[in-house]
CSV table of C-alpha atoms in Angstrom, one decimal:
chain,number,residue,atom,x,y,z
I,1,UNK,CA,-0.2,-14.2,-4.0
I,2,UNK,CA,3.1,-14.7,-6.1
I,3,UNK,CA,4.9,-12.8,-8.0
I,4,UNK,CA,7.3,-13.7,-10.9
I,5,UNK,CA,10.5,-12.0,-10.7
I,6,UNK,CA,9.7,-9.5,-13.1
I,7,UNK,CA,6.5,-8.8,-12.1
I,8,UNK,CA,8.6,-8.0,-8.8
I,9,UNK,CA,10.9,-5.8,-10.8
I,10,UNK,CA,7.2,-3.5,-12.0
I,11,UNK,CA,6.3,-3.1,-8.2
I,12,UNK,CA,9.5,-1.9,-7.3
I,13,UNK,CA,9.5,1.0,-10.6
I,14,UNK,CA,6.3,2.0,-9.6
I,15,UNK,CA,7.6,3.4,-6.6
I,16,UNK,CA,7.4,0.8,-3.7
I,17,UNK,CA,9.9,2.0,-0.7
I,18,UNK,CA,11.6,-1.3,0.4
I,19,UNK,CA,13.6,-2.4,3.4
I,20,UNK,CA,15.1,-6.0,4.4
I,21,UNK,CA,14.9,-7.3,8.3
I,22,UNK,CA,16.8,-10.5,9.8
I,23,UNK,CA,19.4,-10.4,8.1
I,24,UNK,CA,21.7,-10.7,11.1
I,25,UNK,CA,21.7,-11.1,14.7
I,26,UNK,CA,20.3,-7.6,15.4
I,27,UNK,CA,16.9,-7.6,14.7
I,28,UNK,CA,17.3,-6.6,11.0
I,29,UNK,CA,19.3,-4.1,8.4
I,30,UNK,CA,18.9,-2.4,5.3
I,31,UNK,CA,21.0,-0.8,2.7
I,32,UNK,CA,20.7,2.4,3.5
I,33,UNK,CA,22.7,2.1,6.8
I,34,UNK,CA,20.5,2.7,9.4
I,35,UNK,CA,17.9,4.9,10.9
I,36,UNK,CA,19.5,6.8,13.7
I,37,UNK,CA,18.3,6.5,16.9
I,38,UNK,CA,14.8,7.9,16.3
I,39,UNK,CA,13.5,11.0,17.8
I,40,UNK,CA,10.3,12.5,19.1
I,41,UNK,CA,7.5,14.1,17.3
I,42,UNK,CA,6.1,17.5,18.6
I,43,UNK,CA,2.7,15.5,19.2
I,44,UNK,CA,4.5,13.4,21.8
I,45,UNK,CA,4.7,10.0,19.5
I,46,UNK,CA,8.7,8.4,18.1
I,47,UNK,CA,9.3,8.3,15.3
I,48,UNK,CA,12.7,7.2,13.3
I,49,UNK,CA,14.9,9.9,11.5
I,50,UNK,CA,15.8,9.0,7.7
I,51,UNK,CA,14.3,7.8,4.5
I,52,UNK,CA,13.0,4.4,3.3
I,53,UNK,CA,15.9,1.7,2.4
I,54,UNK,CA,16.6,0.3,-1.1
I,55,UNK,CA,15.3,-3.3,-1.9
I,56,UNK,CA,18.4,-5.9,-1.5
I,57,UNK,CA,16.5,-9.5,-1.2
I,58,UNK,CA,16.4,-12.0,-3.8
I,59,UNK,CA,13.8,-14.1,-5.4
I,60,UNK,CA,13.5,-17.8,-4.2
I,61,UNK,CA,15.1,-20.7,-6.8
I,62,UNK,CA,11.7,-21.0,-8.1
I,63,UNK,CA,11.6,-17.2,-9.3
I,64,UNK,CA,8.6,-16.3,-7.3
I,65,UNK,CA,8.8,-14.6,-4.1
I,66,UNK,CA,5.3,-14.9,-1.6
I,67,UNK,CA,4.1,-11.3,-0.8
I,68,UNK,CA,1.8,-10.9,2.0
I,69,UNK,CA,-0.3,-7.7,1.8
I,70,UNK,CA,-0.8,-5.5,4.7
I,71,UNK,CA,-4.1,-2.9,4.5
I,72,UNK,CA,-2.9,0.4,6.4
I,73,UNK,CA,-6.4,1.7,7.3
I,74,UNK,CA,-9.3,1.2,5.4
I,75,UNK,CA,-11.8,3.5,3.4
I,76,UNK,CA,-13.8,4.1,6.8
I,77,UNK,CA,-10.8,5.6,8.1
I,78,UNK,CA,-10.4,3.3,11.2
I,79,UNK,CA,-6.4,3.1,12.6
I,80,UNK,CA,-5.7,-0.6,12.1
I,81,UNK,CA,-3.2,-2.9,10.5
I,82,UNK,CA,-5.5,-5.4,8.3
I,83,UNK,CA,-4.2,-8.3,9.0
I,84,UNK,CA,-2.5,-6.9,12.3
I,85,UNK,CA,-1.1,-10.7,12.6
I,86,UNK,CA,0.1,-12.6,10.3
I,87,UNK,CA,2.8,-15.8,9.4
I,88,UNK,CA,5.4,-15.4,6.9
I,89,UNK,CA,8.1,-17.8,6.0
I,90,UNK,CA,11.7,-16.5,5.7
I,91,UNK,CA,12.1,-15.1,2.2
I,92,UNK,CA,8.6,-13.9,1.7
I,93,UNK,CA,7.7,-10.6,1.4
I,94,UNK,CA,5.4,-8.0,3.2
I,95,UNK,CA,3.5,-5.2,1.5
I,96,UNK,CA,2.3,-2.6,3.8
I,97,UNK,CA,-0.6,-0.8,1.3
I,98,UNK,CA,-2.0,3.0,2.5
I,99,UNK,CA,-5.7,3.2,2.1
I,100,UNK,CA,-7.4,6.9,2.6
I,101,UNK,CA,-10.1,7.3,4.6
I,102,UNK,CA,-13.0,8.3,1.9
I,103,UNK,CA,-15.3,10.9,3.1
I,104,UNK,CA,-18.1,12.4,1.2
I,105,UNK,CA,-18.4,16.0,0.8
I,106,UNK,CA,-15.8,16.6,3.4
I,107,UNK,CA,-12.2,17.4,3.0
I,108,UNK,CA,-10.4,15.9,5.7
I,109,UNK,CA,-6.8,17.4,7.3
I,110,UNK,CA,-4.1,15.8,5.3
I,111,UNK,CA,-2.6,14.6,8.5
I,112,UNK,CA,-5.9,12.2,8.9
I,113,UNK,CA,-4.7,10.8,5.3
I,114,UNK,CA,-1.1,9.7,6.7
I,115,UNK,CA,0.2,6.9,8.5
I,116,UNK,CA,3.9,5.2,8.6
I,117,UNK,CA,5.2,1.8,9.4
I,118,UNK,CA,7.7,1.8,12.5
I,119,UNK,CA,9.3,-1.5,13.8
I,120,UNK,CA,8.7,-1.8,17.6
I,121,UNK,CA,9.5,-3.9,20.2
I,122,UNK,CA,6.7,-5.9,22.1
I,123,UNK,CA,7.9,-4.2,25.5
I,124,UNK,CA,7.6,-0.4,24.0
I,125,UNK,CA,5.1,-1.2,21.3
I,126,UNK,CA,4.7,2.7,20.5
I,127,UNK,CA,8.6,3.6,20.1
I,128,UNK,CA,11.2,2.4,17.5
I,129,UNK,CA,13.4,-0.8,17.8
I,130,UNK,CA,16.2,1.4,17.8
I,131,UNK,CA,15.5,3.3,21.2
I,132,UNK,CA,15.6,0.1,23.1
I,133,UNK,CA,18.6,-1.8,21.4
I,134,UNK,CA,21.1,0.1,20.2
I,135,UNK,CA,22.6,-2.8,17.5
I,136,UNK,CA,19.0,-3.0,16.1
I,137,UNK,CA,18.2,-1.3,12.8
I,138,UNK,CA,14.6,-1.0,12.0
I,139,UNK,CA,12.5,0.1,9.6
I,140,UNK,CA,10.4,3.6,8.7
I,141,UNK,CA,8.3,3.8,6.0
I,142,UNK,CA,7.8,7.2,6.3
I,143,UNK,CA,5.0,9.4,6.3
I,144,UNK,CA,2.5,8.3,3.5
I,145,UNK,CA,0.1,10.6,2.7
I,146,UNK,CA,-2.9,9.3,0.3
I,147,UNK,CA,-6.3,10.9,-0.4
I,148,UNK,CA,-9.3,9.6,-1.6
I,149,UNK,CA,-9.5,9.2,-5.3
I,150,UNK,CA,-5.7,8.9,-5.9
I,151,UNK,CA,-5.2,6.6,-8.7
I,152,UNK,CA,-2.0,4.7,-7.0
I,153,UNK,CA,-2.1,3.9,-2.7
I,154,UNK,CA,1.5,4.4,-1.8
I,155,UNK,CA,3.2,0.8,-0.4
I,156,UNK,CA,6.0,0.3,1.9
I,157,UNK,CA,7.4,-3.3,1.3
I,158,UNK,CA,9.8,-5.2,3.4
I,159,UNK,CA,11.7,-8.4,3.1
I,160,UNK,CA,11.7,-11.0,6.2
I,161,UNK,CA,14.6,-13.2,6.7
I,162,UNK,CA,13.8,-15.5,9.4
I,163,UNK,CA,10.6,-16.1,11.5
I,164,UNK,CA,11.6,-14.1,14.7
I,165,UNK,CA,8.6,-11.5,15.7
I,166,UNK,CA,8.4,-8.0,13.7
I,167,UNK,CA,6.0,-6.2,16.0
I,168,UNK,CA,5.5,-2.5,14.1
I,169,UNK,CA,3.0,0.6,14.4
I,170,UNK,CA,2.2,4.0,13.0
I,171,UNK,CA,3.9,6.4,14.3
I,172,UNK,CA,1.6,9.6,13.2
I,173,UNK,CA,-0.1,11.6,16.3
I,174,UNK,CA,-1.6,9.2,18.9
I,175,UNK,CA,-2.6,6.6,16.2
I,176,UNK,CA,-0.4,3.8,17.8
I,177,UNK,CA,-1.6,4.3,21.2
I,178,UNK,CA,-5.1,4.0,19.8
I,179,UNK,CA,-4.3,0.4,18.7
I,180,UNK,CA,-3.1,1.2,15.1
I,181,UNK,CA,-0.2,-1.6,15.9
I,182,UNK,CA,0.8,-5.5,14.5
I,183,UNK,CA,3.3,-7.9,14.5
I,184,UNK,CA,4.6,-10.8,11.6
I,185,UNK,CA,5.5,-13.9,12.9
I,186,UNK,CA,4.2,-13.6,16.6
């Protein structure tokens, strides 16, 4: 899909966390200055400290950007990336899109109905970038918590630079050692 640069401008009022990668020799940055150095989750999983960057990318000469869309679960609750591997061209964008797991007549914990996005490495697929190489500054969506029947899915959207491999996973409980993992440009 394209978007027009204003249509871009809509996504990003209506509440789409974005972050940039590539766009120097460290892996990625993004405005916000970092993430720290990550740290560990009581449930044994890695997760980075800090919030979601500002947007800072620019539309191509054409005025339309490519976004790639990125399912984060699906309504049967299963913990995948749909695609988990896909090709995007320097410039493009990447829309990471939270679906709940819809359940009928059952309530289910709210930590069932969240799930992050955490750049990896492909050596420690299940930790962040940032525990590995200390120049690196990756990305966190942050938790995202949806429920079925919510009118807007939360989306974490990030802009790649260059085609080196982003390799990412969720971060929440055991979800990435269960498979919930993926990687853009492999």
């Amino acid at each position: 899909m394209y978007l027009s640069t204003s249509l871009l401008s809509t996504v990003l009022l209506a509440g789409s966390a974005l972050a940039t990668y590539g766009a120097d020799s460290s892996y990625g940055s993004s405005s916000s200055g970092g993430y720290g150095s990550g740290s560990s989750g009581g449930d044994g999983t890695s997760s980075p400290k800090s919030s979601p960057a500002a947007f800072t990318g620019t539309a191509t000469p054409s005025g339309q950007v490519k976004m790639h869309v990125v399912k984060v679960s699906n309504k049967a609750g299963t913990l995948t990336f749909e695609p988990n591997n896909l090709q995007a061209a320097a410039g493009s964008m990447v829309q990471f899109q939270f679906y709940p797991k819809e359940e009928r007549g059952l309530i289910a914990l709210p930590h069932h109905q969240s799930h992050s996005v955490v750049q990896s490495t492909f050596d420690q697929p299940c930790e962040p970038i940032e525990n590995h190489n200390a120049s690196a500054t990756g990305f966190f969506s942050g938790f995202m918590p949806v429920q079925a029947g919510d009118a807007m899915r939360p989306a974490f959207t990030i802009m790649v630079n260059d085609t080196r491999p982003i390799w990412y996973y969720c971060s929440r409980a055991k979800h990435c050692q269960d498979g919930m993992v993926g990687v853009i440009n492999p």
